[in-house]
Amino acid sequence: MRIVVIGGDGYCGWATALHLAARGHDVVIADNFVRRRWDRKLGVSSLTPIRTLATRLRAWERSGGRHIEFARCDVTQYEALKELFGRVRPDAIVHFGQQRSAPFSMIDRDAAALTLVNNTIGNLNVLWAMREVVPEAHLVKLGTMGEYGTPNIDIEEGFINIEHKGRRDRLPFPKQPGSFYHLTKVSDSDHIYFACRAWGVRATDLNQGVVYGLTTEETALAPELINRLDYDGVYGTVLNRFCIEAALGHPLTVYGQGGQTRTFIDIRDTARCIALAIEFPADHGEFRVFNQFTEIFSVLELAHRVERVAQRLGLEPTVAHVENPRVEREAHYYSSTNEHLLSLGLEPRLLDDGTITELIETAGRYAARIDRAQIAARVQWSDRKSHKPQKTPRAASA
Amino acid sequence: MRIVVIGGDGYCGWATALHLAARGHDVVIADNFVRRRWDRKLGVSSLTPIRTLATRLRAWERSGGRHIEFARCDVTQYEALKELFGRVRPDAIVHFGQQRSAPFSMIDRDAAALTLVNNTIGNLNVLWAMREVVPEAHLVKLGTMGEYGTPNIDIEEGFINIEHKGRRDRLPFPKQPGSFYHLTKVSDSDHIYFACRAWGVRATDLNQGVVYGLTTEETALAPELINRLDYDGVYGTVLNRFCIEAALGHPLTVYGQGGQTRTFIDIRDTARCIALAIEFPADHGEFRVFNQFTEIFSVLELAHRVERVAQRLGLEPTVAHVENPRVEREAHYYSSTNEHLLSLGLEPRLLDDGTITELIETAGRYAARIDRAQIAARVQWSDRKSHKPQKTPRAASA
């Protein structure tokens, strides 16, 4: 199939673009490199020395990989996006091209507004360009499990059967996003569902868990194909960050109690899930939601897991509970289903000590590239520390 | 109280600003007159000859009204908004300053994007400016009953108790917005709820029904205070439009079957509801949702109601079923509660024949101002007429 991967220069996008090409698809990476610019602006950089996209693509072809085309494109520029879709006429569009950090979106008003415009206008443009140019294409959009928040009931895949006052309906699962970034993902889902109902767009919304890992079968083919790995307080996500901290002898920084329970997925499974969504597409007018994760862990559980592996590697890790910069529940019920992707054939690659070992060893190899001052989470969700988060709405306010 | 009314030059905003001033509040109208510019751009105008805001405010004071201040301000301009809040230090902020037409938002990609940026960035700016400058203020935000769509269960006020697989939670009521405009209102609600949880903002989200009527106790005080009345295919809402059509001898244009059932409210009650929300404010960190309507009618029911009143006035109205430009269910279950505002003391002013008569007679008086070509709804939700709307998602897509 012809596939446009928007944001194909990023962490998930790069791994996915190569995997799709390896499966014989004709891939066009669309990217505007804004993430690399944001890194420079924030003074952070990938732990691993990532190459320019041009170098990456040459190395991929030298390694025998199927040709991948590159189109410089900013999704917030509507005419350029429409031109791209019209020229490529994709069968599927994979949309990763978003500002993906919750802390970034909480820095200040400008960062929140940038996140909103980049993500929500970008997604709106993708939908309109599909309607106007490629109405038969299938949209595969990356959402996040964080859209759901941490409800006290089991999380379903996008929709829930509700019985209320003697009547029933199947309705969108209630969302409780926890940052301006997460709010954009919820809004994207709502927009896509509307486009499916109103225009007959076919779409798969992938609510992804926290992604971990570095090397995939494809990025392993040449050193220039190495993926990015973020460890800083803005872009570093929890498991990757713990492994890097362990390698450096830095305490594993658990936010608050660490009872925050989240879903996780290996980056190799990210790429495979997206291939499954593309190869078993949604019907016309269908809005499918898949919860894209393989396992559920609490943050503290992961810290102790990394601690044990690090000890076996001869390191002396410690676990530190630092003040939680976020407003979130630190002890809560959590359960979610992920049956749709399993039923399409996903065989989860569960977290094993080998993956943790690889991450710790990679961090050790590139330790000289690390700016320790960037590890701490400095973006605060709220300056009202006395404020009790997640207040339950009163049954009747009056 | 000191109250900033953003969008105070508009239909609901103007009636509300005067009502609040009449109740002894210190009102500051913030507006950038963008709605008047959009009217000119679309080639439409209010049926009634509305005056400039400066003329309106002079007439208000000449009629003995309490001084109302005006501040020219565009909510999408963050620094200006912050400066305004810092100068006025409002106790309450009433936010009407949004692009409020569903058809407008469906014209094309640019109109959808304009609606999104104006509404969602504007709302984001209000929240950040409150956080930074007036964290104690109470936000009273206008949403719409259209956020809920038409679920097959009873609509509650913002939240619903869900029992699922043996567990319970009180969660945001699932939303199914039916246009890009409605999508912005849903996103606004999600943003405000987040700001309440994360920052302790106090907010009341008013999900308003379709507003009808023209004259309020305050606008009746002088001819220059007359409110706007829209009849065109973009801004004209259903009951007002039927009355104007009846006055002109134009068929009452029912979209499709007319079984679309919606909530309604008299503009005099709009102003009173907002006064109630302000005078009985939300607590810190509380996100209250009130369903702001007084009655429920189907579109066809309203057409026949107007038809009967018009006949009594000696007119010869006809009812025409025209092709529905929207993608929406034309026959469906509908039930919603509105108990919060009733419990605060709202005594609904139900639709009576006198209100319909006033609207028809006003339209007759200004008939020469009407451009009949503007009445038809020309904005189509979809060009795929064969597409079946509101497809129910499959239980398992795989």
CSV table of C-alpha atoms in Angstrom, one decimal, chain B:
chain,number,residue,atom,x,y,z
B,1,MET,CA,-19.8,42.3,41.6
B,2,ARG,CA,-17.3,43.3,39.0
B,3,ILE,CA,-18.1,41.3,35.9
B,4,VAL,CA,-16.4,41.1,32.5
B,5,VAL,CA,-18.8,40.1,29.7
B,6,ILE,CA,-16.7,38.8,26.8
B,7,GLY,CA,-18.7,39.1,23.6
B,8,GLY,CA,-21.1,41.6,25.2
B,9,ASP,CA,-22.0,43.1,21.8
B,10,GLY,CA,-23.6,39.9,20.6
B,11,TYR,CA,-27.2,38.5,20.8
B,12,CYS,CA,-26.9,36.8,24.2
B,13,GLY,CA,-24.1,39.0,25.4
B,14,TRP,CA,-25.9,42.2,25.0
B,15,ALA,CA,-29.1,41.1,26.7
B,16,THR,CA,-27.0,39.7,29.5
B,17,ALA,CA,-24.7,42.7,30.0
B,18,LEU,CA,-27.7,45.0,30.4
B,19,HIS,CA,-29.5,42.6,32.8
B,20,LEU,CA,-26.4,42.3,35.0
B,21,ALA,CA,-26.0,46.1,35.1
B,22,ALA,CA,-29.7,46.4,35.9
B,23,ARG,CA,-29.1,44.0,38.9
B,24,GLY,CA,-26.5,46.4,40.2
B,25,HIS,CA,-23.3,44.8,39.0
B,26,ASP,CA,-20.3,46.7,37.6
B,27,VAL,CA,-20.2,45.4,34.0
B,28,VAL,CA,-17.3,45.7,31.6
B,29,ILE,CA,-18.2,44.6,28.0
B,30,ALA,CA,-15.2,43.2,26.2
B,31,ASP,CA,-15.7,42.7,22.5
B,32,ASN,CA,-13.7,43.0,19.2
B,33,PHE,CA,-16.8,43.3,17.0
B,34,VAL,CA,-15.6,40.3,14.9
B,35,ARG,CA,-19.2,39.1,14.5
B,36,ARG,CA,-20.2,42.3,12.8
B,37,ARG,CA,-17.2,41.9,10.5
B,38,TRP,CA,-18.2,38.2,9.7
B,39,ASP,CA,-21.7,39.4,8.9
B,40,ARG,CA,-20.3,41.9,6.3
B,41,LYS,CA,-18.1,39.2,4.9
B,42,LEU,CA,-20.9,36.8,4.5
B,43,GLY,CA,-23.2,39.5,3.1
B,44,VAL,CA,-25.8,39.0,5.9
B,45,SER,CA,-27.1,41.3,8.6
B,46,SER,CA,-29.4,41.4,11.6
B,47,LEU,CA,-33.1,41.8,10.7
B,48,THR,CA,-33.2,44.5,13.3
B,49,PRO,CA,-31.1,47.7,12.8
B,50,ILE,CA,-28.6,47.3,15.6
B,51,ARG,CA,-26.6,50.4,16.6
B,52,THR,CA,-22.9,50.7,17.3
B,53,LEU,CA,-22.0,49.6,20.8
B,54,ALA,CA,-21.0,53.2,21.7
B,55,THR,CA,-24.6,54.4,20.7
B,56,ARG,CA,-26.1,51.5,22.6
B,57,LEU,CA,-24.2,52.3,25.8
B,58,ARG,CA,-25.0,56.0,25.6
B,59,ALA,CA,-28.7,55.1,25.2
B,60,TRP,CA,-28.5,52.8,28.1
B,61,GLU,CA,-27.1,55.4,30.4
B,62,ARG,CA,-29.6,58.0,29.1
B,63,SER,CA,-32.4,55.5,30.0
B,64,GLY,CA,-31.1,55.6,33.6
B,65,GLY,CA,-29.0,52.4,33.3
B,66,ARG,CA,-26.0,51.8,35.5
B,67,HIS,CA,-22.7,52.7,33.7
B,68,ILE,CA,-21.2,49.9,31.6
B,69,GLU,CA,-17.6,50.1,30.6
B,70,PHE,CA,-16.3,49.0,27.2
B,71,ALA,CA,-13.0,47.5,26.5
B,72,ARG,CA,-12.0,46.5,23.0
B,73,CYS,CA,-10.4,43.1,23.3
B,74,ASP,CA,-9.9,40.0,21.2
B,75,VAL,CA,-9.7,36.9,23.4
B,76,THR,CA,-7.2,35.3,21.0
B,77,GLN,CA,-4.7,38.0,21.9
B,78,TYR,CA,-3.4,36.7,25.2
B,79,GLU,CA,-1.4,39.8,26.5
B,80,ALA,CA,-4.3,42.1,25.9
B,81,LEU,CA,-6.7,39.8,27.7
B,82,LYS,CA,-4.4,39.4,30.7
B,83,GLU,CA,-4.0,43.2,30.8
B,84,LEU,CA,-7.8,43.6,30.9
B,85,PHE,CA,-8.2,41.1,33.7
B,86,GLY,CA,-5.4,42.7,35.7
B,87,ARG,CA,-6.9,46.1,35.3
B,88,VAL,CA,-10.6,45.2,36.0
B,89,ARG,CA,-9.9,42.4,38.5
B,90,PRO,CA,-13.3,40.8,37.9
B,91,ASP,CA,-15.1,38.7,40.4
B,92,ALA,CA,-16.8,36.9,37.5
B,93,ILE,CA,-16.0,36.5,33.8
B,94,VAL,CA,-18.9,35.6,31.5
B,95,HIS,CA,-17.5,34.2,28.2
B,96,PHE,CA,-19.7,34.6,25.2
B,97,GLY,CA,-16.9,35.6,22.9
B,98,GLN,CA,-17.0,32.8,20.4
B,99,GLN,CA,-17.9,31.9,16.8
B,100,ARG,CA,-21.4,30.5,17.5
B,101,SER,CA,-22.7,29.1,14.3
B,102,ALA,CA,-22.6,25.5,13.4
B,103,PRO,CA,-23.1,26.1,9.6
B,104,PHE,CA,-20.4,28.7,9.6
B,105,SER,CA,-17.9,26.1,11.0
B,106,MET,CA,-18.9,23.7,8.2
B,107,ILE,CA,-18.4,26.1,5.2
B,108,ASP,CA,-14.9,24.9,4.5
B,109,ARG,CA,-11.5,24.2,6.1
B,110,ASP,CA,-10.7,27.8,6.7
B,111,ALA,CA,-14.0,28.5,8.5
B,112,ALA,CA,-13.6,25.4,10.6
B,113,ALA,CA,-10.0,26.4,11.5
B,114,LEU,CA,-11.1,30.0,12.3
B,115,THR,CA,-13.8,28.7,14.6
B,116,LEU,CA,-11.4,26.3,16.3
B,117,VAL,CA,-8.7,29.0,16.8
B,118,ASN,CA,-11.1,31.7,17.9
B,119,ASN,CA,-13.0,29.5,20.3
B,120,THR,CA,-10.5,27.1,21.6
B,121,ILE,CA,-7.4,29.4,21.8
B,122,GLY,CA,-9.7,32.1,23.2
B,123,ASN,CA,-11.0,29.8,25.9
B,124,LEU,CA,-7.4,28.6,26.7
B,125,ASN,CA,-6.4,32.2,27.0
B,126,VAL,CA,-9.2,33.0,29.4
B,127,LEU,CA,-8.1,30.1,31.6
B,128,TRP,CA,-4.4,31.0,31.6
B,129,ALA,CA,-5.2,34.7,32.2
B,130,MET,CA,-7.4,33.7,35.2
B,131,ARG,CA,-4.6,31.5,36.6
B,132,GLU,CA,-2.0,34.2,36.2
B,133,VAL,CA,-4.0,37.3,37.1
B,134,VAL,CA,-7.3,36.6,38.8
B,135,PRO,CA,-7.2,33.0,40.3
B,136,GLU,CA,-10.2,33.8,42.6
B,137,ALA,CA,-12.5,34.8,39.8
B,138,HIS,CA,-15.5,32.7,38.7
B,139,LEU,CA,-15.7,31.7,35.1
B,140,VAL,CA,-19.2,31.4,33.6
B,141,LYS,CA,-18.8,29.9,30.2
B,142,LEU,CA,-21.4,29.4,27.5
B,143,GLY,CA,-21.5,25.9,26.1
B,144,THR,CA,-24.4,24.3,24.2
B,145,MET,CA,-26.8,21.4,24.7
B,146,GLY,CA,-25.5,20.3,21.2
B,147,GLU,CA,-22.4,19.0,22.9
B,148,TYR,CA,-24.3,16.0,24.1
B,149,GLY,CA,-25.8,15.1,20.6
B,150,THR,CA,-28.8,12.9,20.8
B,151,PRO,CA,-27.9,9.9,22.9
B,152,ASN,CA,-30.5,7.1,23.5
B,153,ILE,CA,-30.3,7.7,27.2
B,154,ASP,CA,-31.4,10.7,29.4
B,155,ILE,CA,-29.0,13.6,29.3
B,156,GLU,CA,-27.7,14.6,32.7
B,157,GLU,CA,-25.9,17.8,33.7
B,158,GLY,CA,-22.3,17.3,32.7
B,159,PHE,CA,-21.7,14.1,34.7
B,160,ILE,CA,-23.2,10.7,34.8
B,161,ASN,CA,-23.0,7.9,37.4
B,162,ILE,CA,-21.9,4.8,35.5
B,163,GLU,CA,-21.9,1.3,36.9
B,164,HIS,CA,-19.7,-1.0,34.7
B,165,LYS,CA,-18.6,-4.5,35.4
B,166,GLY,CA,-19.4,-4.3,39.0
B,167,ARG,CA,-17.6,-0.9,39.7
B,168,ARG,CA,-18.9,2.6,39.8
B,169,ASP,CA,-17.7,6.1,39.0
B,170,ARG,CA,-19.1,9.6,38.3
B,171,LEU,CA,-17.7,10.6,35.0
B,172,PRO,CA,-18.1,13.3,32.4
B,173,PHE,CA,-21.3,12.7,30.3
B,174,PRO,CA,-20.3,11.3,26.9
B,175,LYS,CA,-20.4,13.9,24.2
B,176,GLN,CA,-21.3,13.5,20.5
B,177,PRO,CA,-21.0,17.0,19.0
B,178,GLY,CA,-22.4,17.4,15.5
B,179,SER,CA,-20.3,20.1,13.8
B,180,PHE,CA,-16.8,21.7,14.1
B,181,TYR,CA,-18.5,24.5,16.1
B,182,HIS,CA,-19.9,22.0,18.6
B,183,LEU,CA,-16.5,20.3,18.8
B,184,THR,CA,-15.0,23.5,20.0
B,185,LYS,CA,-17.6,23.7,22.8
B,186,VAL,CA,-16.8,20.2,23.9
B,187,SER,CA,-13.1,20.9,23.9
B,188,ASP,CA,-13.7,24.1,25.9
B,189,SER,CA,-15.6,22.1,28.5
B,190,ASP,CA,-12.8,19.6,28.7
B,191,HIS,CA,-10.3,22.4,29.1
B,192,ILE,CA,-12.2,24.1,31.8
B,193,TYR,CA,-12.8,20.9,33.8
B,194,PHE,CA,-9.0,20.3,33.6
B,195,ALA,CA,-8.2,23.8,34.8
B,196,CYS,CA,-10.6,23.3,37.8
B,197,ARG,CA,-8.9,20.0,38.7
B,198,ALA,CA,-5.3,21.2,38.1
B,199,TRP,CA,-5.4,24.8,39.2
B,200,GLY,CA,-8.5,25.1,41.4
B,201,VAL,CA,-10.3,27.3,39.0
B,202,ARG,CA,-14.0,27.8,39.8
B,203,ALA,CA,-16.2,27.5,36.8
B,204,THR,CA,-19.8,27.1,35.7
B,205,ASP,CA,-20.3,25.6,32.2
B,206,LEU,CA,-23.7,26.5,30.9
B,207,ASN,CA,-24.9,24.1,28.2
B,208,GLN,CA,-27.5,26.3,26.6
B,209,GLY,CA,-30.4,25.3,24.3
B,210,VAL,CA,-31.5,27.2,21.2
B,211,VAL,CA,-32.2,30.8,22.2
B,212,TYR,CA,-35.3,32.6,20.9
B,213,GLY,CA,-36.9,36.0,21.4
B,214,LEU,CA,-35.8,39.5,21.0
B,215,THR,CA,-36.9,42.1,23.6
B,216,THR,CA,-35.9,41.9,27.2
B,217,GLU,CA,-37.0,44.2,30.0
B,218,GLU,CA,-33.7,46.1,29.5
B,219,THR,CA,-33.6,46.4,25.7
B,220,ALA,CA,-37.2,47.6,25.8
B,221,LEU,CA,-36.1,50.8,27.5
B,222,ALA,CA,-35.0,52.7,24.4
B,223,PRO,CA,-35.1,52.0,20.6
B,224,GLU,CA,-31.3,52.2,20.3
B,225,LEU,CA,-31.0,49.2,22.7
B,226,ILE,CA,-32.7,46.8,20.2
B,227,ASN,CA,-31.0,43.4,20.0
B,228,ARG,CA,-29.9,41.6,16.9
B,229,LEU,CA,-32.1,39.0,15.2
B,230,ASP,CA,-30.6,36.7,12.7
B,231,TYR,CA,-32.6,35.0,9.9
B,232,ASP,CA,-30.0,33.9,7.5
B,233,GLY,CA,-29.0,30.3,6.7
B,234,VAL,CA,-25.7,30.7,8.6
B,235,TYR,CA,-26.7,32.5,11.8
B,236,GLY,CA,-30.5,32.2,11.9
B,237,THR,CA,-31.7,29.6,14.6
B,238,VAL,CA,-34.8,27.7,14.2
B,239,LEU,CA,-37.6,29.4,16.1
B,240,ASN,CA,-36.6,33.0,15.2
B,241,ARG,CA,-36.2,31.9,11.6
B,242,PHE,CA,-39.6,30.3,11.4
B,243,CYS,CA,-41.2,33.5,12.7
B,244,ILE,CA,-39.4,35.6,10.2
B,245,GLU,CA,-40.3,33.2,7.4
B,246,ALA,CA,-44.0,33.4,8.4
B,247,ALA,CA,-43.9,37.2,8.3
B,248,LEU,CA,-42.5,37.2,4.8
B,249,GLY,CA,-44.9,34.6,3.4
B,250,HIS,CA,-41.9,32.3,2.9
B,251,PRO,CA,-42.5,28.6,3.6
B,252,LEU,CA,-41.3,27.6,7.1
B,253,THR,CA,-38.2,25.5,6.1
B,254,VAL,CA,-38.1,22.3,8.2
B,255,TYR,CA,-34.8,20.4,7.6
B,256,GLY,CA,-35.8,16.8,6.6
B,257,GLN,CA,-38.4,15.1,8.7
B,258,GLY,CA,-38.3,17.7,11.5
B,259,GLY,CA,-38.2,15.0,14.2
B,260,GLN,CA,-35.0,16.6,15.4
B,261,THR,CA,-35.7,17.3,19.1
B,262,ARG,CA,-33.9,20.1,20.8
B,263,THR,CA,-33.9,22.2,24.0
B,264,PHE,CA,-35.0,25.9,23.9
B,265,ILE,CA,-34.8,29.0,26.1
B,266,ASP,CA,-36.2,32.5,26.0
B,267,ILE,CA,-33.4,35.1,25.8
B,268,ARG,CA,-34.9,36.8,28.9
B,269,ASP,CA,-34.2,33.5,30.7
B,270,THR,CA,-30.7,33.3,29.3
B,271,ALA,CA,-29.8,36.6,31.0
B,272,ARG,CA,-31.5,35.4,34.3
B,273,CYS,CA,-29.7,32.1,34.3
B,274,ILE,CA,-26.3,33.8,33.9
B,275,ALA,CA,-27.2,36.2,36.8
B,276,LEU,CA,-28.1,33.1,38.9
B,277,ALA,CA,-24.8,31.4,38.1
B,278,ILE,CA,-22.9,34.5,39.0
B,279,GLU,CA,-24.7,35.3,42.2
B,280,PHE,CA,-24.5,31.6,43.4
B,281,PRO,CA,-20.9,31.0,42.3
B,282,ALA,CA,-19.0,27.7,42.0
B,283,ASP,CA,-16.5,26.7,44.8
B,284,HIS,CA,-12.8,26.8,44.3
B,285,GLY,CA,-11.8,23.8,42.1
B,286,GLU,CA,-15.5,23.1,41.3
B,287,PHE,CA,-16.6,22.5,37.7
B,288,ARG,CA,-20.3,22.9,37.6
B,289,VAL,CA,-22.3,22.1,34.5
B,290,PHE,CA,-25.9,23.5,34.2
B,291,ASN,CA,-28.1,22.5,31.3
B,292,GLN,CA,-29.5,26.0,30.5
B,293,PHE,CA,-32.9,25.4,28.8
B,294,THR,CA,-36.5,25.5,29.8
B,295,GLU,CA,-38.4,23.4,27.3
B,296,ILE,CA,-38.0,20.6,24.7
B,297,PHE,CA,-39.6,20.7,21.3
B,298,SER,CA,-39.2,19.0,17.9
B,299,VAL,CA,-38.5,21.2,15.0
B,300,LEU,CA,-41.7,20.2,13.3
B,301,GLU,CA,-43.7,20.9,16.5
B,302,LEU,CA,-42.3,24.4,16.5
B,303,ALA,CA,-43.1,24.9,12.8
B,304,HIS,CA,-46.7,24.0,13.4
B,305,ARG,CA,-46.8,26.2,16.5
B,306,VAL,CA,-45.6,29.2,14.5
B,307,GLU,CA,-48.0,28.3,11.7
B,308,ARG,CA,-51.0,28.4,14.0
B,309,VAL,CA,-50.0,31.8,15.5
B,310,ALA,CA,-49.3,33.2,12.0
B,311,GLN,CA,-52.7,32.1,10.8
B,312,ARG,CA,-54.3,33.9,13.7
B,313,LEU,CA,-52.5,37.0,12.7
B,314,GLY,CA,-54.1,36.7,9.2
B,315,LEU,CA,-51.1,35.3,7.4
B,316,GLU,CA,-51.0,32.3,5.2
B,317,PRO,CA,-48.0,30.2,6.4
B,318,THR,CA,-46.9,26.9,4.8
B,319,VAL,CA,-44.5,24.3,6.2
B,320,ALA,CA,-42.0,22.9,3.7
B,321,HIS,CA,-39.7,20.0,4.3
B,322,VAL,CA,-36.4,20.9,2.6
B,323,GLU,CA,-33.4,18.7,2.2
B,324,ASN,CA,-31.5,18.5,5.5
B,325,PRO,CA,-28.1,20.2,5.0
B,326,ARG,CA,-26.8,18.7,8.3
B,327,VAL,CA,-25.9,15.1,9.2
B,328,GLU,CA,-28.1,14.4,12.1
B,329,ARG,CA,-30.8,12.0,13.3
B,330,GLU,CA,-34.3,13.2,12.2
B,331,ALA,CA,-36.2,10.9,14.6
B,332,HIS,CA,-34.7,9.9,17.9
B,333,TYR,CA,-35.2,9.7,21.7
B,334,TYR,CA,-34.5,12.9,23.6
B,335,SER,CA,-34.8,13.7,27.2
B,336,SER,CA,-32.7,15.9,29.4
B,337,THR,CA,-32.7,17.3,32.9
B,338,ASN,CA,-32.2,21.0,33.8
B,339,GLU,CA,-32.7,20.8,37.6
B,340,HIS,CA,-29.6,22.8,38.7
B,341,LEU,CA,-30.9,26.2,37.5
B,342,LEU,CA,-34.4,25.4,38.7
B,343,SER,CA,-33.0,24.7,42.1
B,344,LEU,CA,-31.2,28.0,42.1
B,345,GLY,CA,-34.6,29.7,41.6
B,346,LEU,CA,-35.1,30.0,37.9
B,347,GLU,CA,-38.8,30.4,37.1
B,348,PRO,CA,-38.9,29.5,33.4
B,349,ARG,CA,-40.6,31.8,31.0
B,350,LEU,CA,-42.2,29.2,28.7
B,351,LEU,CA,-42.8,29.8,25.1
B,352,ASP,CA,-46.1,31.5,24.6
B,353,ASP,CA,-47.9,32.8,21.6
B,354,GLY,CA,-47.1,36.4,22.6
B,355,THR,CA,-43.4,35.8,22.1
B,356,ILE,CA,-44.1,34.2,18.7
B,357,THR,CA,-46.4,37.1,17.8
B,358,GLU,CA,-43.8,39.7,18.8
B,359,LEU,CA,-41.2,38.0,16.6
B,360,ILE,CA,-43.6,37.8,13.6
B,361,GLU,CA,-44.6,41.4,14.0
B,362,THR,CA,-41.0,42.6,14.4
B,363,ALA,CA,-40.1,40.7,11.2
B,364,GLY,CA,-43.1,42.3,9.4
B,365,ARG,CA,-41.9,45.8,10.6
B,366,TYR,CA,-38.4,45.3,9.2
B,367,ALA,CA,-39.4,43.2,6.1
B,368,ALA,CA,-37.8,45.7,3.8
B,369,ARG,CA,-34.4,44.9,5.4
B,370,ILE,CA,-34.6,41.2,4.5
B,371,ASP,CA,-32.6,39.6,1.7
B,372,ARG,CA,-34.7,36.6,0.9
B,373,ALA,CA,-31.8,34.9,-0.8
B,374,GLN,CA,-30.1,34.7,2.6
B,375,ILE,CA,-32.8,32.5,4.2
B,376,ALA,CA,-31.9,29.2,2.5
B,377,ALA,CA,-29.3,27.0,4.3
B,378,ARG,CA,-26.6,26.6,1.7
B,379,VAL,CA,-23.8,25.1,3.9
B,380,GLN,CA,-23.9,21.3,3.5
B,381,TRP,CA,-22.4,19.1,6.2
B,382,SER,CA,-21.5,16.5,3.7
B,383,ASP,CA,-21.4,16.0,-0.1
B,384,ARG,CA,-21.8,12.2,0.3
B,385,LYS,CA,-25.6,12.1,0.5
B,386,SER,CA,-25.6,8.4,0.3
B,387,HIS,CA,-23.5,8.2,3.5
B,388,LYS,CA,-25.6,6.9,6.4
B,389,PRO,CA,-25.0,9.2,9.3
B,390,GLN,CA,-24.5,8.3,13.0
B,391,LYS,CA,-23.3,4.8,12.3
B,392,THR,CA,-23.3,2.8,15.6
B,393,PRO,CA,-19.8,1.6,16.3
B,394,ARG,CA,-19.4,-2.2,16.2
B,395,ALA,CA,-18.9,-3.9,19.5
B,396,ALA,CA,-15.7,-5.5,18.3
B,397,SER,CA,-14.2,-4.2,15.1
B,398,ALA,CA,-11.9,-7.0,14.6
